[in-house]
Coordinates of C-alpha atoms in Angstrom, one line a residue:
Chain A
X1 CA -138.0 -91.4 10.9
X2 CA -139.1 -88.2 11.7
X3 CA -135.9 -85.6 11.4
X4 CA -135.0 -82.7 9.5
X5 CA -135.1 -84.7 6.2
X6 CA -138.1 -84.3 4.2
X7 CA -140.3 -87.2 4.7
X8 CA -140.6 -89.5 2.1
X9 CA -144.3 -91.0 1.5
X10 CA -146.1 -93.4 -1.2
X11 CA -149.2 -93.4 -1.9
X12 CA -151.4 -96.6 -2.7
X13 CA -154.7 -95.0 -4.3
X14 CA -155.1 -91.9 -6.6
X15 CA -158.6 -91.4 -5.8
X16 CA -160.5 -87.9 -3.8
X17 CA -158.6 -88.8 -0.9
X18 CA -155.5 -89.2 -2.1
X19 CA -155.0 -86.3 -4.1
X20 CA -156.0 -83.8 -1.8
X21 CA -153.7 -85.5 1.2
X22 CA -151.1 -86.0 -1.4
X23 CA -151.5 -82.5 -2.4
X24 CA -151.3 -81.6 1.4
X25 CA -148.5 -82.9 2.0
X26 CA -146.6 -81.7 -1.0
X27 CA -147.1 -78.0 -0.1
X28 CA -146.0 -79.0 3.2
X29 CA -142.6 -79.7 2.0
X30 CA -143.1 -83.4 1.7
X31 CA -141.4 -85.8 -0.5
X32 CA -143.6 -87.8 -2.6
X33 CA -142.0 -90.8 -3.8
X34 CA -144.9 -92.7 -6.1
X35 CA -148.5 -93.1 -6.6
X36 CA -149.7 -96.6 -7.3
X37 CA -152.8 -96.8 -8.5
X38 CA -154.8 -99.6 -10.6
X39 CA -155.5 -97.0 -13.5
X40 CA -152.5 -95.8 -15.0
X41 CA -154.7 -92.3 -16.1
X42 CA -155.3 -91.8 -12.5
X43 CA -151.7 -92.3 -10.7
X44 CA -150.1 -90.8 -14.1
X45 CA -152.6 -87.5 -12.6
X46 CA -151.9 -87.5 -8.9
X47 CA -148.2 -87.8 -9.9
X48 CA -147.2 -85.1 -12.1
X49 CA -149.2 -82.9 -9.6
X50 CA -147.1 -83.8 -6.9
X51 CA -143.6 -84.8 -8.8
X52 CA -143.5 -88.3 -8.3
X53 CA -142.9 -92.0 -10.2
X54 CA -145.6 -93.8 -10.0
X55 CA -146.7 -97.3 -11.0
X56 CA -149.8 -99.8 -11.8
X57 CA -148.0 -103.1 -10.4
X58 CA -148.3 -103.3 -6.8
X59 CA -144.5 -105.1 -6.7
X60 CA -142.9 -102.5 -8.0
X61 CA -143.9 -100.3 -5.2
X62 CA -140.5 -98.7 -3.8
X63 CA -139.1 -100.6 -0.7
X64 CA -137.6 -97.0 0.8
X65 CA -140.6 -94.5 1.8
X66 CA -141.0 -93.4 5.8
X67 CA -144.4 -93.4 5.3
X68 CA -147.2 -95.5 2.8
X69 CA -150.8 -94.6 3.1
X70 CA -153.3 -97.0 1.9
X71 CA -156.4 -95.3 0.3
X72 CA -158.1 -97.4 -1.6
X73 CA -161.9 -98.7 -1.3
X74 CA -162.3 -100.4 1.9
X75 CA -163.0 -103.6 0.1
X76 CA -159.9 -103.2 -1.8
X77 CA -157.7 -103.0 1.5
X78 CA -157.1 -106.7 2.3
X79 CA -156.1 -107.5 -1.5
X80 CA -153.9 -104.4 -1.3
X81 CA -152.5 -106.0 2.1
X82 CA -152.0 -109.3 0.9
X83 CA -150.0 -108.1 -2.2
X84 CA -147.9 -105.4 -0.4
X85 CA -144.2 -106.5 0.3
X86 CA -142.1 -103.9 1.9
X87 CA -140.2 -104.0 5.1
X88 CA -139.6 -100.6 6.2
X89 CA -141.3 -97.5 7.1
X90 CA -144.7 -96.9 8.6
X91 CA -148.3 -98.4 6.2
X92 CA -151.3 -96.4 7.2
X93 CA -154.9 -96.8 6.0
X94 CA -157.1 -93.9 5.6
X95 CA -160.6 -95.6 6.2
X96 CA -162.8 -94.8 9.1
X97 CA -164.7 -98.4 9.4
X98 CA -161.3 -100.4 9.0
X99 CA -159.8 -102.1 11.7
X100 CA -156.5 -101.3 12.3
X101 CA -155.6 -105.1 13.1
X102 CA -156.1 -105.5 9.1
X103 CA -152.2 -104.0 8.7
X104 CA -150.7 -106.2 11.1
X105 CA -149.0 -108.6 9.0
X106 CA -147.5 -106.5 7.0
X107 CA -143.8 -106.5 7.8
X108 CA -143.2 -102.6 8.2
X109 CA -141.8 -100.6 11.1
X110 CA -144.9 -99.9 12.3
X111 CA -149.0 -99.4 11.0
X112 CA -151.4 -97.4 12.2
X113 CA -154.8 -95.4 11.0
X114 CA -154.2 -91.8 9.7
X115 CA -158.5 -90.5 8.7
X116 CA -158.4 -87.3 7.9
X117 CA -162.5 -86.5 8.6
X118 CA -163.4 -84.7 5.2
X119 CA -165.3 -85.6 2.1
X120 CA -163.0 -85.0 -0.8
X121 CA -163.3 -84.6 -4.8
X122 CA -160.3 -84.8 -6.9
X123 CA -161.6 -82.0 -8.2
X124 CA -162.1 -79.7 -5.4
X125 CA -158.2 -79.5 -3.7
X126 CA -159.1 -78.2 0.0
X127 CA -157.1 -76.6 2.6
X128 CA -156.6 -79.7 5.4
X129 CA -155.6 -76.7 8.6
X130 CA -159.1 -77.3 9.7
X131 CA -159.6 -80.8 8.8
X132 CA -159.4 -83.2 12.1
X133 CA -156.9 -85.8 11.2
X134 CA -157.9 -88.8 13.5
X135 CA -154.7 -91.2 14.5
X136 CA -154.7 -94.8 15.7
X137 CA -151.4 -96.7 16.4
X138 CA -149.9 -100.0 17.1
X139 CA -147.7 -98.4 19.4
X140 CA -146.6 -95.2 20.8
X141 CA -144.0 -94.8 18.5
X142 CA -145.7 -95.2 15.6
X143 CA -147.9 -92.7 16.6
X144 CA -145.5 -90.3 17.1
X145 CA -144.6 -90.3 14.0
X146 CA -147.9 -90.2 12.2
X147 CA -148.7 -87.3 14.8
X148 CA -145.5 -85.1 13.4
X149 CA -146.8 -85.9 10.0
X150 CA -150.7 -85.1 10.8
X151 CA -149.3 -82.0 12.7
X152 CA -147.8 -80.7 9.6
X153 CA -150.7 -80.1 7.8
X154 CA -153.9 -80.3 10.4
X155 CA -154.2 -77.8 13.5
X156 CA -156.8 -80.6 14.7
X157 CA -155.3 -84.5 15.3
X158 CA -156.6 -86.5 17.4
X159 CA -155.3 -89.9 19.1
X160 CA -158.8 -92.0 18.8
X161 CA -159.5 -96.1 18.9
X162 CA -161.1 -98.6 16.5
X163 CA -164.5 -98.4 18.0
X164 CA -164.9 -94.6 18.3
X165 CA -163.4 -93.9 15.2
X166 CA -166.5 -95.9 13.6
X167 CA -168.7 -94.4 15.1
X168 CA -167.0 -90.5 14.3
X169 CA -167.3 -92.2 10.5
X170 CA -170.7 -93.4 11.0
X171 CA -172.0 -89.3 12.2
X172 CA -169.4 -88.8 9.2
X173 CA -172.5 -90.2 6.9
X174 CA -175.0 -89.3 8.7
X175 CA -174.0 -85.6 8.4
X176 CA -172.5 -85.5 4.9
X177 CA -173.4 -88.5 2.7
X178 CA -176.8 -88.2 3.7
X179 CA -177.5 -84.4 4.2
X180 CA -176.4 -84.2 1.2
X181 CA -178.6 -86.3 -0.1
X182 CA -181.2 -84.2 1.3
X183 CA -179.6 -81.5 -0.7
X184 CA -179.8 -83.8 -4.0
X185 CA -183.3 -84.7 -3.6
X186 CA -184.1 -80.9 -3.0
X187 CA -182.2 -79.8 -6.2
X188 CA -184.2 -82.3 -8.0
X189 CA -187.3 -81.1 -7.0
X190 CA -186.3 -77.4 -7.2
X191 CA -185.6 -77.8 -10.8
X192 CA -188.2 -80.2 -11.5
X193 CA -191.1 -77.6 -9.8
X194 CA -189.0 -74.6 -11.2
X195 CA -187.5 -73.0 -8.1
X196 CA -184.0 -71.6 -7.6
X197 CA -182.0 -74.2 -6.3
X198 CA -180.2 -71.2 -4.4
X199 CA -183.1 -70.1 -2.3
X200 CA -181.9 -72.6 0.2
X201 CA -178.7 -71.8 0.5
X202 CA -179.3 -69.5 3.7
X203 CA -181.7 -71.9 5.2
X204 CA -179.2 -74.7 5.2
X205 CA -176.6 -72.2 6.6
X206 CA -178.5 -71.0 9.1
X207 CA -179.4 -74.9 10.2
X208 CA -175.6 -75.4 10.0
X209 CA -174.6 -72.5 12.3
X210 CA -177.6 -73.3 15.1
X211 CA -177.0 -76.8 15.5
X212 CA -173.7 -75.9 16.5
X213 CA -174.6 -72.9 18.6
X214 CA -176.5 -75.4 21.4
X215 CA -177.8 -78.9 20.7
X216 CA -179.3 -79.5 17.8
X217 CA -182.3 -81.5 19.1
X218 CA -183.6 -78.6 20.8
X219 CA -184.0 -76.2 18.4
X220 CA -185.7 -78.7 15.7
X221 CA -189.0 -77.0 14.5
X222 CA -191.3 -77.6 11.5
X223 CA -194.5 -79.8 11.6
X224 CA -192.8 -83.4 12.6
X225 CA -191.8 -81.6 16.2
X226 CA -195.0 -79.6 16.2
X227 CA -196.9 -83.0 15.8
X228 CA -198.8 -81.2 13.4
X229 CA -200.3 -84.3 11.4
X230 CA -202.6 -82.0 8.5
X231 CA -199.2 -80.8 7.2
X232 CA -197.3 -84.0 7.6
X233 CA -200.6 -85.9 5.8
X234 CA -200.2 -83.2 2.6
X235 CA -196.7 -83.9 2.3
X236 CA -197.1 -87.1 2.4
X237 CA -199.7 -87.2 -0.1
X238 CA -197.9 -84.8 -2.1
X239 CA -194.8 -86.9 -2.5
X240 CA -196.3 -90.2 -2.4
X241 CA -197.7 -89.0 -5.9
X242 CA -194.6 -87.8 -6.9
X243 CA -192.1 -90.0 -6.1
X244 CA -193.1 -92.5 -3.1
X245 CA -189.8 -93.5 -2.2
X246 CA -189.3 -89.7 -1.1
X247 CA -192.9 -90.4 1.0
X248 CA -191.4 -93.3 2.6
X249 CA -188.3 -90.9 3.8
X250 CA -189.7 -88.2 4.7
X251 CA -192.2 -90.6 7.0
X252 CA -189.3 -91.9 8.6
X253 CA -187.4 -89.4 9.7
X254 CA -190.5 -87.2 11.1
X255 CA -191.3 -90.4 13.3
X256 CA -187.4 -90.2 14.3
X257 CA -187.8 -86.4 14.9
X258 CA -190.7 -87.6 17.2
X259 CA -189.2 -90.3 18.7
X260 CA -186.3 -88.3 20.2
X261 CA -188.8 -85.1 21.3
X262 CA -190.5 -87.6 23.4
X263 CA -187.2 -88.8 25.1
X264 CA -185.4 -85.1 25.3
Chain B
X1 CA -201.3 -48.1 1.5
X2 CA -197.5 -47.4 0.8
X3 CA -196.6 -44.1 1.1
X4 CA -194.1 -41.6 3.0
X5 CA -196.5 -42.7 6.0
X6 CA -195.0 -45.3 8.2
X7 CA -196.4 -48.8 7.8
X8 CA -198.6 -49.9 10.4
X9 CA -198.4 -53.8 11.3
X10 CA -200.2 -55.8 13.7
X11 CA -199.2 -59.5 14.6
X12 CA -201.1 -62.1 15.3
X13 CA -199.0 -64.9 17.1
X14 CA -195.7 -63.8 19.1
X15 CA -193.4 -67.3 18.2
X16 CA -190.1 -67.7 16.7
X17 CA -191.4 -65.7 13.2
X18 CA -193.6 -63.6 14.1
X19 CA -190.5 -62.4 16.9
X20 CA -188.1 -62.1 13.7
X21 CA -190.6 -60.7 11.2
X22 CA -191.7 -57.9 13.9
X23 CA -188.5 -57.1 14.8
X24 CA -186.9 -57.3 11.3
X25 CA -189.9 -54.8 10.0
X26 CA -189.6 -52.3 13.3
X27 CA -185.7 -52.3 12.5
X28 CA -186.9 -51.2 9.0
X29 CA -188.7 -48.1 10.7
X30 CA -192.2 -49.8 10.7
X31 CA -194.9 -49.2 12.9
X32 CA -195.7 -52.1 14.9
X33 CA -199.2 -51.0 16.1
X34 CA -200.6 -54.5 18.6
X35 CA -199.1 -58.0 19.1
X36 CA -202.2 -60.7 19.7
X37 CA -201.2 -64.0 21.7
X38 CA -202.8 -66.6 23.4
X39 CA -200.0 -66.2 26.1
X40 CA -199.6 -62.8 27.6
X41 CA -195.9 -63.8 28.2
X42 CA -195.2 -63.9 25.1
X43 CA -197.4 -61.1 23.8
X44 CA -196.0 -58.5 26.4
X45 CA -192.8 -60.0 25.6
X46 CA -192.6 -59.4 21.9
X47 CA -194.3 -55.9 22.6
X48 CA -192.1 -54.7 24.7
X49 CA -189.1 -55.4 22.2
X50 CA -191.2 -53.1 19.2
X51 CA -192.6 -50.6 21.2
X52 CA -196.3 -51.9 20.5
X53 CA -199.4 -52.6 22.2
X54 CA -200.4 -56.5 23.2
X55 CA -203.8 -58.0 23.5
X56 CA -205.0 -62.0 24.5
X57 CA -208.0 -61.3 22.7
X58 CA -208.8 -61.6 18.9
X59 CA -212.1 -59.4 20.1
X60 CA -209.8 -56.4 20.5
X61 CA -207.4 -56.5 17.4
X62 CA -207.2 -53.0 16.5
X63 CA -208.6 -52.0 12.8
X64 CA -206.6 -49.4 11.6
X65 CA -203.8 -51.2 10.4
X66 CA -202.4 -51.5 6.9
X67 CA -200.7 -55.3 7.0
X68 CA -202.4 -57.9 9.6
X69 CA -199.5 -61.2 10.1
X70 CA -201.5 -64.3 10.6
X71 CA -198.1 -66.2 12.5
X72 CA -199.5 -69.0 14.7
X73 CA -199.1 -72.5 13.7
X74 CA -200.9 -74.2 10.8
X75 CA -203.5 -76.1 12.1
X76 CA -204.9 -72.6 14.5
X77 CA -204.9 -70.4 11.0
X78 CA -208.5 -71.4 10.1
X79 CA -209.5 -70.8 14.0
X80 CA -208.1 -67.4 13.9
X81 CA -209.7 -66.6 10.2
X82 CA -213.1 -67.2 11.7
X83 CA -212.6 -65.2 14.1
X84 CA -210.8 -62.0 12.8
X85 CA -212.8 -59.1 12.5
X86 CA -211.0 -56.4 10.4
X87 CA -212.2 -54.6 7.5
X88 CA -209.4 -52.8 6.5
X89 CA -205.9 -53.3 4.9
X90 CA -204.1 -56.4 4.0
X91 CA -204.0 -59.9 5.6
X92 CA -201.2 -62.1 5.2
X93 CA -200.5 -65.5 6.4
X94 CA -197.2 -67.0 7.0
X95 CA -197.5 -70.6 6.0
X96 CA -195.4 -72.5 3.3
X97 CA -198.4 -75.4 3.8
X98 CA -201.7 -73.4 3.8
X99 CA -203.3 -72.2 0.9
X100 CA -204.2 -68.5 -0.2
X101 CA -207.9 -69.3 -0.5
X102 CA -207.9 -69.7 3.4
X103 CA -207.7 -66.1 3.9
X104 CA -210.7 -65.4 0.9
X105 CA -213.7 -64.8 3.4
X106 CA -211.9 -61.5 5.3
X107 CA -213.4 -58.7 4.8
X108 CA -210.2 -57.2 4.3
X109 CA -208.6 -54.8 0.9
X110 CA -207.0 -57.6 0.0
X111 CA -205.0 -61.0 1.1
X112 CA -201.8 -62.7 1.0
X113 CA -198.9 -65.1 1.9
X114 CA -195.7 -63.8 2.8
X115 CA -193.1 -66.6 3.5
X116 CA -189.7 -66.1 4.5
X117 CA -188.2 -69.1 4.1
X118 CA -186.2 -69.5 7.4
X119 CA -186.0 -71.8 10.5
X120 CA -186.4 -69.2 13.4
X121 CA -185.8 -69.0 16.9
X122 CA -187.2 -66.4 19.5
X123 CA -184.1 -66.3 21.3
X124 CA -181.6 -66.0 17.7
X125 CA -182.6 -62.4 16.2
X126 CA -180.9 -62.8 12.5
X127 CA -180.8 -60.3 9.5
X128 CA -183.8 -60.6 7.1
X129 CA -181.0 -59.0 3.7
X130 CA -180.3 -62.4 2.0
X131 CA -183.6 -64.5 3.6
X132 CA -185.9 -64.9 0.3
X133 CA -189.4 -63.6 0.9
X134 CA -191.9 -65.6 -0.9
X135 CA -195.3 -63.8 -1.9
X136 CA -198.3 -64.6 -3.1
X137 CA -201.6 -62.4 -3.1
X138 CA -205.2 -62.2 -4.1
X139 CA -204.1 -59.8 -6.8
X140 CA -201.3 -57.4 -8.7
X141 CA -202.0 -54.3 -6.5
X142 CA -202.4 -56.5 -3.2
X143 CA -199.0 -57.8 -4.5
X144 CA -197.2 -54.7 -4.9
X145 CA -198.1 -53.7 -1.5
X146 CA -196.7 -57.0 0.0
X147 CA -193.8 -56.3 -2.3
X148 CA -192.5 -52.9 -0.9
X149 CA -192.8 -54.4 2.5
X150 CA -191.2 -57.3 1.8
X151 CA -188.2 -55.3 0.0
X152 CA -188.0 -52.9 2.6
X153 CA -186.0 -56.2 5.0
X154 CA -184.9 -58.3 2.5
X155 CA -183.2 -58.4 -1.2
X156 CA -184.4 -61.5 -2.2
X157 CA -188.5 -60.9 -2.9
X158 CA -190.1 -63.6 -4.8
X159 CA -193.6 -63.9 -6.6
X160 CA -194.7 -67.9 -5.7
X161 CA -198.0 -69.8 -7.0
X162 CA -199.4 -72.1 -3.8
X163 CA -198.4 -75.0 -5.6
X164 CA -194.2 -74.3 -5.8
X165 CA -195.2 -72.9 -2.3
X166 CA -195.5 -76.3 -1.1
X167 CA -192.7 -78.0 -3.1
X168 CA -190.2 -75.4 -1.6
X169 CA -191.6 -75.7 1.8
X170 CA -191.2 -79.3 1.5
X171 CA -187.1 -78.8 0.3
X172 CA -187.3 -76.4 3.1
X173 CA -188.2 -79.4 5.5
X174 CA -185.7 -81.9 4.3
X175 CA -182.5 -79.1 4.1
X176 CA -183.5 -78.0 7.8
X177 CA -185.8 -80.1 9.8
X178 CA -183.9 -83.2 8.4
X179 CA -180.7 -82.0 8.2
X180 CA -180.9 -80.8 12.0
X181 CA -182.4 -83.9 12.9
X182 CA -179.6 -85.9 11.4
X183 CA -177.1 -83.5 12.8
X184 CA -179.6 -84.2 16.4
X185 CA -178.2 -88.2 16.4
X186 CA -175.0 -87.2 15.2
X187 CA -174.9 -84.9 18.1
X188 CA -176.1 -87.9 20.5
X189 CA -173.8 -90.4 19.2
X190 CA -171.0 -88.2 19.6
X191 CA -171.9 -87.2 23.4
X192 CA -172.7 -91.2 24.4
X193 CA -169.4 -92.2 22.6
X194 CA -167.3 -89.3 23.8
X195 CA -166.0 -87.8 21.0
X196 CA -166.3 -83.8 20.4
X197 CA -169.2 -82.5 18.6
X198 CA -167.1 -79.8 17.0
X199 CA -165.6 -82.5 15.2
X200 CA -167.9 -82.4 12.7
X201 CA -168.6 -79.2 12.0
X202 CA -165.9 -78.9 8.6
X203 CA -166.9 -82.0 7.2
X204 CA -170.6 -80.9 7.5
X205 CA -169.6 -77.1 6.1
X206 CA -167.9 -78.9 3.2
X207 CA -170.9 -80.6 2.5
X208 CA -172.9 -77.7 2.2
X209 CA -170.3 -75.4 0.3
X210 CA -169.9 -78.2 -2.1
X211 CA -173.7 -79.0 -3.0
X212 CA -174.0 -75.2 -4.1
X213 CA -171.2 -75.6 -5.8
X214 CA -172.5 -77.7 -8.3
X215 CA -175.4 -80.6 -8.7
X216 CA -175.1 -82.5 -5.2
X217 CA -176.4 -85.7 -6.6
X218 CA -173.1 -86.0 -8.7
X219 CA -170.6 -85.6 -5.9
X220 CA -172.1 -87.8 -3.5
X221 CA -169.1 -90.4 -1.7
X222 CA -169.6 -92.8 0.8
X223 CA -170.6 -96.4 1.4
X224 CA -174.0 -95.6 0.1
X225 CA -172.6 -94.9 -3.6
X226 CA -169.9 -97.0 -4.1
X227 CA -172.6 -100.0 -3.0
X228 CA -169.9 -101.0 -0.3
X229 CA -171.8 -103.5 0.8
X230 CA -169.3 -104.5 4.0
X231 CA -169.3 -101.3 5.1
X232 CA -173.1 -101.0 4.9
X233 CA -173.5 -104.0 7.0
X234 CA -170.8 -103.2 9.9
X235 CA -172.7 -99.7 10.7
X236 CA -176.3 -101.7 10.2
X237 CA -175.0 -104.0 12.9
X238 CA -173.5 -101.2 15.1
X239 CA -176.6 -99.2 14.9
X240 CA -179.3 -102.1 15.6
X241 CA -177.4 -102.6 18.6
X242 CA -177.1 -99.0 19.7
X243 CA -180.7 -97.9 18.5
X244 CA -182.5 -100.1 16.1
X245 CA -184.2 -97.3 14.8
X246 CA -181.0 -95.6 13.7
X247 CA -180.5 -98.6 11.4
X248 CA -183.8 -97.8 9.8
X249 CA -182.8 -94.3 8.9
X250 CA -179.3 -95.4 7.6
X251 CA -181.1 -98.1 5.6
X252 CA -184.1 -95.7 3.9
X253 CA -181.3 -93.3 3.2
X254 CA -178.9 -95.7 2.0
X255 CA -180.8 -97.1 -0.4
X256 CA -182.1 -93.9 -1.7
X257 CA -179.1 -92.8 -2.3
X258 CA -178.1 -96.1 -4.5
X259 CA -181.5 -95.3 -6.2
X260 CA -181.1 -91.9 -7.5
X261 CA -177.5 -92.9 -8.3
X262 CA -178.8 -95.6 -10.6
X263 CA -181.2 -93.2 -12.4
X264 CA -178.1 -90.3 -13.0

C-alpha cells in the first residue's frame, strides 16, 4: 500500500476530527477520495476543502481507498460497521475508548486504531506536527502502514494497546474536557461578577507550564492543600448561595486534593 | 510616600509570595529594609537573596518603613494584625479571601490589599510584567500609593472591591488549584499505566489557547457533552476499580458539564 503513489483515503465522518485530519492529510500530499457523512451540508464542507466526492449513503462508499478512517460518534461505530461493505484497503477508527476488536469483521486488508490525541473544532484547523498520533493494529503489517501514514503528518506516533489507550483518553478528559470546564465555569462567573475573563489567562499558563516542569502533585497550593478550612468554609458558602452545584464541585475536588497530599 | 526616594519594604512571611513579591520589587530597585519569619531558614534565606535584614520576632519589626507585606497564610493574618506594632506607612495584606476591614485597627497611614493573582513557588522566580495586581485600600491616596508600587513590577494594575476579590480568587482556585490537581491524577495515571506524561502536554495547551479564544462553555467535546452515555459508563467502571474516588470526580464533573450545556 504504502509506495510512491499518493495514498488514497475516505473518510466516514465530517465532524472536528475529521476535518482537521482530513485537512492534514491533504497538505501532506494525500489523496482524498470522499467524505461520507450523514448530513449532506457537512460532507459537501469537508469535501470541497479537500477536493473530494463525497456521499450521504453509506453503500455508495468507493470500494478502492488504501486507507478508510472511521470518525463518527463512538455510538455510531457499530452501525457504521455493520453497514460498511468494502474489501480492500486498511478501516481505522479514530476513538480512544473503542476496542479495536469492533473492526474485525469487516472484510478489509487489515484494521487498526489511528487516535490522534487532540481536541478539535471544525473551526479551528491545527497544525497535527505536535499532535501524538496513538496506533493500534491487528498485525504488524497493518501497522506499518498506518505508521508511514501517522509519520507523514505527526513527529509524535506511538504503537499503544486497547487498555492504555483508554486510559491515555480517560487523562484526555480529565485534562481537557474538564479543565475546560473549569475554564467555562470561571468565565461565567467572571462576567457574571464583572471581572476580565483575561486576568486568568497567565495563571492558567503558569499552572500549565509547572505541572510539567516536576510533578504536578507537588507543587499544588491554595487552601484545600494548606488544609486551611475558614477559606474553604467561605467559598463554600459563597457558592452554595450562588450556584450549589459549583459548591458541591469545588467540595469534591478539595477533599481529592487532600486525599492525595496525605498519600504523597 | 512615593518620591525620587527609594521605596522601603518590609515583609512579613518569607513563603512562595512573599519570595516573588520581594524579589520582583528589589529587581524594581526597591529597598527591601527586614524580612520577619517564624523560621529563621527561611527569613535569612529570603534576606540574603534582597540584601535585607531578617528578624523571628514581630517585637522587632522595624518602623521606618513606607509599605509593610502581611504574606503568611490566611488563617495567621489576624494573629499577626494583633500583634504588629507600626505606626507609620502603609499595610498591605496579600489575601484574595481576607477582607480589607482586617487591617482597620493599625495604627498605620493607611491600609490595603495587594493581590497578585499567581500560584507561586519559592524555588520558580517568574516575571511580575503581565501578572495582574489587584488593589484595594482604605482610601484614594492610600490607593495611589499602592498603585505606583504595584506599576513599578507589573502592567496589569487593577482597582478590586473585596467582594469581586473573592469571586476572582475563587476562578483563581478552580483554573489553578483544580486544574493542577486534575493534571496531579492525570500525571498518576499516566506513571501507574506507563504511558509518558508529556503526552499530554498539547492537548492540555490546546485547551487553554482555545478557551481564550473564545467562550469555553461553547467549544466543550467529549463524552460529557455529547451525553455518550457508553462511554460514560466504561471510564465509571475503569475508574471505580482503579480508585473509586476518581469515579466521583469524573461523575461531579460530568454531570456539570451536561448541566451548563443544557442551560447554553
Amino acid at each position: 500500500m504504502i509506495s510512491d503513489k499518493k495514498i488514497k483515503a475516505v473518510f466516514i465522518g465530517a465532524g472536528n476530527l475529521a476535518t482537521n485530519l482530513a485537512v492534514a492529510l491533504f497538505n501532506s500530499n494525500c489523496h482524498i477520495l470522499q467524505i461520507y457523512s450523514r448530513s449532506e451540508n457537512s460532507a459537501k464542507q469537508l469535501a470541497t476543502r479537500v477536493k473530494s466526492a463525497y456521499t450521504t449513503q453509506i453503500s455508495e462508499i468507493i470500494n478502492s481507498a488504501d486507507l478508510y478512517f472511521i470518525c463518527v460518534p463512538d455510538k455510531i461505530i457499530p452501525e457504521i460497521v455493520s453497514e460498511l461493505h468494502i474489501s480492500n484497503g486498511i478501516v481505522a477508527h479514530t476513538s480512544g475508548s473503542t476496542d479495536i476488536q469492533i473492526l474485525s469483521n469487516i472484510k478489509s486488508t487489515g484494521y487498526g486504531i489511528f487516535y490522534p490525541f487532540q481536541s478539535f473544532s471544525k473551526n479551528r484547523i491545527i497544525a497535527f506536527n505536535n499532535i501524538p498520533i496513538c496506533l493500534n493494529a491487528n498485525n504488524d503489517k497493518t501497522f506499518t502502514a498506518l505508521n508511514s501514514v501517522a509519520s507523514m503528518i505527526s513527529s509524535k506516533v506511538i504503537r499503544m494497546d486497547s487498555e492504555t489507550l483508554i486510559w491515555l483518553h480517560l487523562t484526555g478528559i480529565f485534562v481537557n474536557n474538564f479543565t475546560n470546564h473549569l475554564l467555562a465555569i470561571s468565565h461565567q462567573i467572571s462576567s457574571e461578577k464583572k471581572f476580565n475573563f483575561e486576568l486568568l489567562r497567565p495563571l492558567i499558563d503558569e499552572t500549565v507550564k509547572k505541572a510539567f516542569n516536576g510533578n504536578p502533585a507537588s507543587s499544588q497550593t491554595g487552601p484545600a492543600i494548606r488544609f486551611d478550612q475558614n477559606t474553604i468554609n467561605l467559598h463554600a458558602e459563597k457558592l452554595k448561595e450562588y450556584k450549589p452545584e459549583l459548591a458541591e464541585i469545588y467540595k469534591a475536588l478539595t477533599l481529592s486534593i487532600q486525599s492525595l497530599a496525605e498519600k504523597i
